[in-house]
Amino acid sequence: MPAINWELIERGSSPIDWCEDNYTVSPYIAEFVNTFSNILFIIIPPLLIHLHQPYARHCGPGIHLIWFLLIIVGASSAYFHATLSLLGQLLDEIAILWVIMAGFALWYPKQAFPLNWEKLPDGRRKFKFLCMVLSIISTFLGFIQPVVNAFILLTLGVPTLCLLVMELKVEDNLRVISLGRRTITLWVLAVACWVNDRMFCSWWASVGFPYLHGAWHILIFLASYTAVVLFAYFEVKNNMDYETPVLRYYPSDDFQLGVPYVLLERDVKKEGREKGLEQEKVHVI
């Protein structure tokens, strides 16, 4: 029976140490701000699961997998920054990989499928299987050689942004375009924070703000979940002729800085009818 490599879970076993000073707030948490800045990954996805129940009912439950994986990303990242262990680093990076690959499996454009799979009735299923195989191989390689993870994530992140830009270029709904621009802006700001924390740590520490990686967590979550909402919208618009997607905001649809989500027009009409009936009951009473 092979011996367990306990060095993986030892505190400080990761070769990566971010700019924030270690154990300054708590003797049990290495990077306090970087740990708790993952809170949005934990508290927002359950709300998104609730808001997308009608979408999942008509378009498939795959979107719920994305929300669940985002929770895993947040939990893994918090564990990594609390311990700076190599296991935490690997779980963090691999969870991000699975989120991206799950998004590809669900919403990658059919016209870009390999081997002319877009012409096959089960082309999407074949592509999902391919994404799963690639994810498993990448996970295995990541554990053997952790440096591979950064290369894989960079390779996958840029095409995702390019796909979003391509969809927005042909979009005519101003509300969707506005959300897309916000998503891209958040992504650019997030990457800028990541690069500055990694490359210019000494300067940011000298001005008393070594917390840009924590800002990265907040910004990249906002960019990621809004991108998921947009790709869910485009999937219905491009591939479901019998449905019409509607971009809504919670808690008020008039407040476009709220939480965006996708409904189908049939559910919007149903919602309107239900409100009408409620108003009639109030008048009767």
Coordinates of C-alpha atoms in Angstrom, one line a residue:
M1 CA 0.0 0.0 0.0
P2 CA 1.6 3.3 -1.0
A3 CA 2.5 5.7 1.7
I4 CA 0.4 8.9 2.0
N5 CA 2.4 12.1 1.3
W6 CA 1.5 14.1 4.4
E7 CA 3.6 17.0 3.1
L8 CA 0.7 17.9 0.8
I9 CA -1.5 19.0 3.7
E10 CA 1.2 20.6 5.8
R11 CA 0.8 24.3 6.4
G12 CA 3.1 26.3 4.2
S13 CA 3.8 23.4 1.9
S14 CA 2.6 25.3 -1.2
P15 CA 5.4 27.1 -3.1
I16 CA 3.0 30.0 -3.6
D17 CA 2.7 32.8 -1.0
W18 CA 0.7 35.8 -1.8
C19 CA 1.4 39.4 -0.8
E20 CA -0.7 39.5 2.3
D21 CA 1.4 39.0 5.5
N22 CA 0.8 35.6 7.2
Y23 CA -0.8 35.0 10.5
T24 CA -1.2 38.7 11.4
V25 CA -4.9 38.5 12.4
S26 CA -5.2 34.9 13.6
P27 CA -2.7 32.2 14.6
Y28 CA -4.9 29.7 12.7
I29 CA -5.4 31.5 9.4
A30 CA -2.4 32.3 7.2
E31 CA -3.9 34.9 5.0
F32 CA -6.9 36.3 6.7
V33 CA -8.2 38.7 4.0
N34 CA -7.5 36.3 1.2
T35 CA -9.4 33.6 3.1
F36 CA -12.6 35.5 3.9
S37 CA -12.7 37.4 0.5
N38 CA -14.1 34.1 -0.9
I39 CA -17.3 34.6 1.0
L40 CA -19.2 35.5 -2.2
F41 CA -18.4 32.1 -3.7
I42 CA -20.3 30.6 -0.8
I43 CA -23.3 32.8 -0.2
I44 CA -24.4 33.9 -3.8
P45 CA -24.6 30.5 -5.7
P46 CA -27.4 29.2 -3.5
L47 CA -29.4 32.3 -4.4
L48 CA -28.6 31.7 -8.1
I49 CA -29.7 28.1 -7.8
H50 CA -33.0 29.3 -6.5
L51 CA -33.4 32.0 -9.1
H52 CA -32.6 29.6 -12.0
Q53 CA -35.0 26.9 -11.0
P54 CA -37.4 27.7 -13.9
Y55 CA -34.5 27.9 -16.3
A56 CA -33.2 24.5 -15.2
R57 CA -36.7 23.0 -15.4
H58 CA -37.0 23.9 -19.1
C59 CA -33.3 24.0 -20.3
G60 CA -31.7 21.3 -18.2
P61 CA -30.1 21.2 -14.7
G62 CA -26.6 21.7 -16.0
I63 CA -26.5 25.3 -14.8
H64 CA -26.9 24.1 -11.2
L65 CA -23.6 22.2 -11.6
I66 CA -21.8 25.4 -12.4
W67 CA -23.2 27.1 -9.3
F68 CA -22.3 24.1 -7.2
L69 CA -18.7 24.1 -8.6
L70 CA -18.4 27.8 -7.8
I71 CA -19.1 26.9 -4.1
I72 CA -16.3 24.3 -4.3
V73 CA -14.0 26.9 -5.8
G74 CA -14.7 29.3 -2.9
A75 CA -14.3 26.6 -0.2
S76 CA -11.1 25.3 -1.8
S77 CA -9.6 28.8 -2.1
A78 CA -10.5 29.6 1.5
Y79 CA -8.8 26.4 2.6
F80 CA -5.7 27.2 0.5
H81 CA -5.3 30.7 1.8
A82 CA -6.0 29.6 5.4
T83 CA -3.2 27.0 5.3
L84 CA -1.0 27.7 2.3
S85 CA -0.8 24.0 1.9
L86 CA 0.0 22.3 -1.5
L87 CA -3.2 20.3 -1.3
G88 CA -5.2 23.5 -0.9
Q89 CA -3.4 25.0 -3.9
L90 CA -4.2 22.0 -6.0
L91 CA -7.9 21.8 -4.9
D92 CA -8.3 25.6 -5.7
E93 CA -6.7 25.4 -9.1
I94 CA -8.4 22.1 -10.1
A95 CA -11.8 23.4 -9.0
I96 CA -11.4 26.4 -11.2
L97 CA -10.5 24.1 -14.1
W98 CA -13.7 22.0 -13.6
V99 CA -15.8 25.2 -13.6
I100 CA -14.4 26.3 -16.9
M101 CA -14.6 22.9 -18.5
A102 CA -18.2 22.4 -17.3
G103 CA -19.1 25.8 -18.9
F104 CA -17.5 24.6 -22.2
A105 CA -19.4 21.4 -22.1
L106 CA -22.7 23.1 -21.6
W107 CA -22.3 26.2 -23.9
Y108 CA -19.4 25.9 -26.3
P109 CA -20.7 26.9 -29.7
K110 CA -21.9 23.9 -31.8
Q111 CA -20.4 25.3 -34.9
A112 CA -16.9 25.1 -33.4
F113 CA -17.2 21.4 -32.4
P114 CA -14.4 19.2 -33.6
L115 CA -14.8 16.3 -36.2
N116 CA -18.0 17.8 -37.6
W117 CA -19.9 16.9 -34.4
E118 CA -22.2 19.8 -34.9
K119 CA -24.0 17.8 -37.6
L120 CA -24.6 14.9 -35.3
P121 CA -27.8 14.7 -33.2
D122 CA -25.6 13.6 -30.2
G123 CA -22.8 16.1 -31.0
R124 CA -23.2 17.9 -27.7
R125 CA -23.1 14.7 -25.7
K126 CA -19.9 13.7 -27.4
F127 CA -18.4 17.1 -26.7
K128 CA -19.4 16.8 -23.0
F129 CA -17.7 13.5 -22.8
L130 CA -14.6 15.0 -24.4
C131 CA -14.6 17.8 -21.9
M132 CA -14.9 15.3 -19.0
V133 CA -11.9 13.2 -20.3
L134 CA -9.8 16.3 -20.8
S135 CA -10.7 17.5 -17.2
I136 CA -9.7 14.2 -15.7
I137 CA -6.4 14.1 -17.6
S138 CA -5.7 17.7 -16.6
T139 CA -6.5 17.0 -13.0
F140 CA -4.1 14.0 -13.0
L141 CA -1.4 16.1 -14.6
G142 CA -2.0 18.9 -12.1
F143 CA -1.4 16.6 -9.2
I144 CA 1.8 15.2 -10.7
Q145 CA 3.1 18.6 -11.9
P146 CA 1.3 21.5 -10.2
V147 CA 3.0 24.1 -12.5
V148 CA 0.8 22.7 -15.3
N149 CA -2.3 24.1 -13.7
A150 CA -1.4 27.8 -14.3
F151 CA -0.8 27.1 -17.9
I152 CA -4.1 25.2 -18.4
L153 CA -6.1 27.9 -16.6
L154 CA -4.5 30.7 -18.7
T155 CA -5.1 28.7 -21.9
L156 CA -8.8 28.2 -21.1
G157 CA -9.6 31.6 -19.6
V158 CA -8.7 33.7 -22.6
P159 CA -10.9 31.7 -25.1
T160 CA -13.8 32.1 -22.7
L161 CA -13.5 35.8 -22.8
C162 CA -13.2 35.8 -26.6
L163 CA -16.4 33.7 -26.9
L164 CA -18.2 36.2 -24.7
V165 CA -17.0 39.2 -26.9
M166 CA -18.1 37.3 -30.1
E167 CA -21.6 36.8 -28.7
L168 CA -21.9 40.4 -27.6
K169 CA -20.9 41.7 -31.0
V170 CA -24.1 40.2 -32.5
E171 CA -26.4 41.0 -29.6
D172 CA -29.0 43.7 -29.9
N173 CA -30.5 43.6 -26.4
L174 CA -29.1 46.7 -24.6
R175 CA -29.6 45.2 -21.2
V176 CA -27.6 42.1 -22.2
I177 CA -24.9 44.3 -23.8
S178 CA -24.6 46.4 -20.7
L179 CA -24.2 43.3 -18.5
G180 CA -21.6 42.0 -20.9
R181 CA -19.5 45.2 -20.8
R182 CA -19.7 45.1 -17.0
T183 CA -18.5 41.5 -17.0
I184 CA -15.5 42.2 -19.2
T185 CA -14.6 45.3 -17.1
L186 CA -14.8 43.2 -13.9
W187 CA -12.6 40.5 -15.6
V188 CA -10.0 43.1 -16.6
L189 CA -9.9 44.6 -13.1
A190 CA -9.6 41.2 -11.6
V191 CA -6.7 40.2 -13.7
A192 CA -5.0 43.6 -13.0
C193 CA -5.4 42.9 -9.2
W194 CA -3.9 39.4 -9.6
V195 CA -0.9 40.6 -11.6
N196 CA -0.2 43.5 -9.3
D197 CA -0.4 41.3 -6.2
R198 CA 2.0 38.8 -7.8
M199 CA 4.4 41.1 -9.6
F200 CA 4.4 44.3 -7.6
C201 CA 3.9 43.0 -4.1
S202 CA 6.8 45.0 -2.5
W203 CA 5.3 48.3 -3.7
W204 CA 1.8 47.5 -2.6
A205 CA 3.1 46.4 0.8
S206 CA 5.1 49.6 1.1
V207 CA 1.9 51.6 0.8
G208 CA 0.1 49.4 3.3
F209 CA -2.3 47.5 1.0
P210 CA -1.1 44.0 0.3
Y211 CA -4.7 42.8 -0.2
L212 CA -5.1 42.9 -4.0
H213 CA -5.5 39.1 -4.2
G214 CA -8.5 39.4 -1.9
A215 CA -9.9 42.0 -4.4
W216 CA -9.2 39.5 -7.2
H217 CA -11.5 37.0 -5.4
I218 CA -14.4 39.4 -5.2
L219 CA -14.0 40.8 -8.8
I220 CA -13.4 37.4 -10.4
F221 CA -16.5 35.9 -8.7
L222 CA -18.6 38.8 -10.0
A223 CA -17.2 38.4 -13.5
S224 CA -17.6 34.7 -13.5
Y225 CA -21.1 34.4 -12.3
T226 CA -22.3 37.2 -14.6
A227 CA -20.5 35.4 -17.5
V228 CA -22.4 32.2 -16.6
V229 CA -25.7 34.1 -16.7
L230 CA -24.8 35.5 -20.1
F231 CA -23.8 32.2 -21.6
A232 CA -27.0 30.7 -20.3
Y233 CA -28.9 33.5 -22.0
F234 CA -27.1 33.0 -25.3
E235 CA -27.6 29.2 -25.2
V236 CA -31.4 29.7 -25.2
K237 CA -31.3 32.4 -27.8
N238 CA -29.0 30.5 -30.2
N239 CA -30.1 26.9 -29.8
M240 CA -33.7 26.9 -28.6
D241 CA -35.9 28.5 -31.2
Y242 CA -39.0 27.6 -29.3
E243 CA -38.0 29.6 -26.2
T244 CA -37.2 33.3 -25.6
P245 CA -34.7 34.2 -22.8
V246 CA -35.3 37.2 -20.6
L247 CA -32.5 38.8 -18.5
R248 CA -33.9 39.8 -15.1
Y249 CA -32.4 41.3 -11.9
Y250 CA -33.0 40.4 -8.2
P251 CA -34.3 41.8 -5.9
S252 CA -35.8 44.4 -8.3
D253 CA -35.8 44.2 -12.0
D254 CA -35.4 48.0 -12.2
F255 CA -32.1 47.8 -10.3
Q256 CA -29.5 46.7 -12.8
L257 CA -26.8 46.5 -10.2
G258 CA -28.6 43.6 -8.5
V259 CA -28.1 39.9 -9.1
P260 CA -28.8 39.0 -12.8
Y261 CA -30.5 35.8 -13.8
V262 CA -32.2 34.3 -16.8
L263 CA -35.9 33.5 -17.1
L264 CA -37.8 32.2 -20.1
E265 CA -40.6 34.4 -21.6
R266 CA -43.2 31.7 -20.7
D267 CA -42.2 32.0 -17.0
V268 CA -42.3 35.8 -17.2
K269 CA -45.9 35.6 -18.5
K270 CA -46.9 33.1 -15.9
E271 CA -45.4 35.3 -13.2
G272 CA -47.5 38.2 -14.6
R273 CA -50.7 36.2 -14.6
E274 CA -50.1 35.1 -11.0
K275 CA -49.6 38.7 -9.9
G276 CA -52.8 39.7 -11.7
L277 CA -54.7 37.0 -9.8
E278 CA -53.3 38.1 -6.5
Q279 CA -54.3 41.7 -7.2
E280 CA -57.9 40.5 -8.1
K281 CA -58.1 38.6 -4.8
V282 CA -57.0 41.7 -2.9
H283 CA -59.7 43.8 -4.6
V284 CA -62.4 41.2 -3.8
I285 CA -61.4 41.1 -0.1

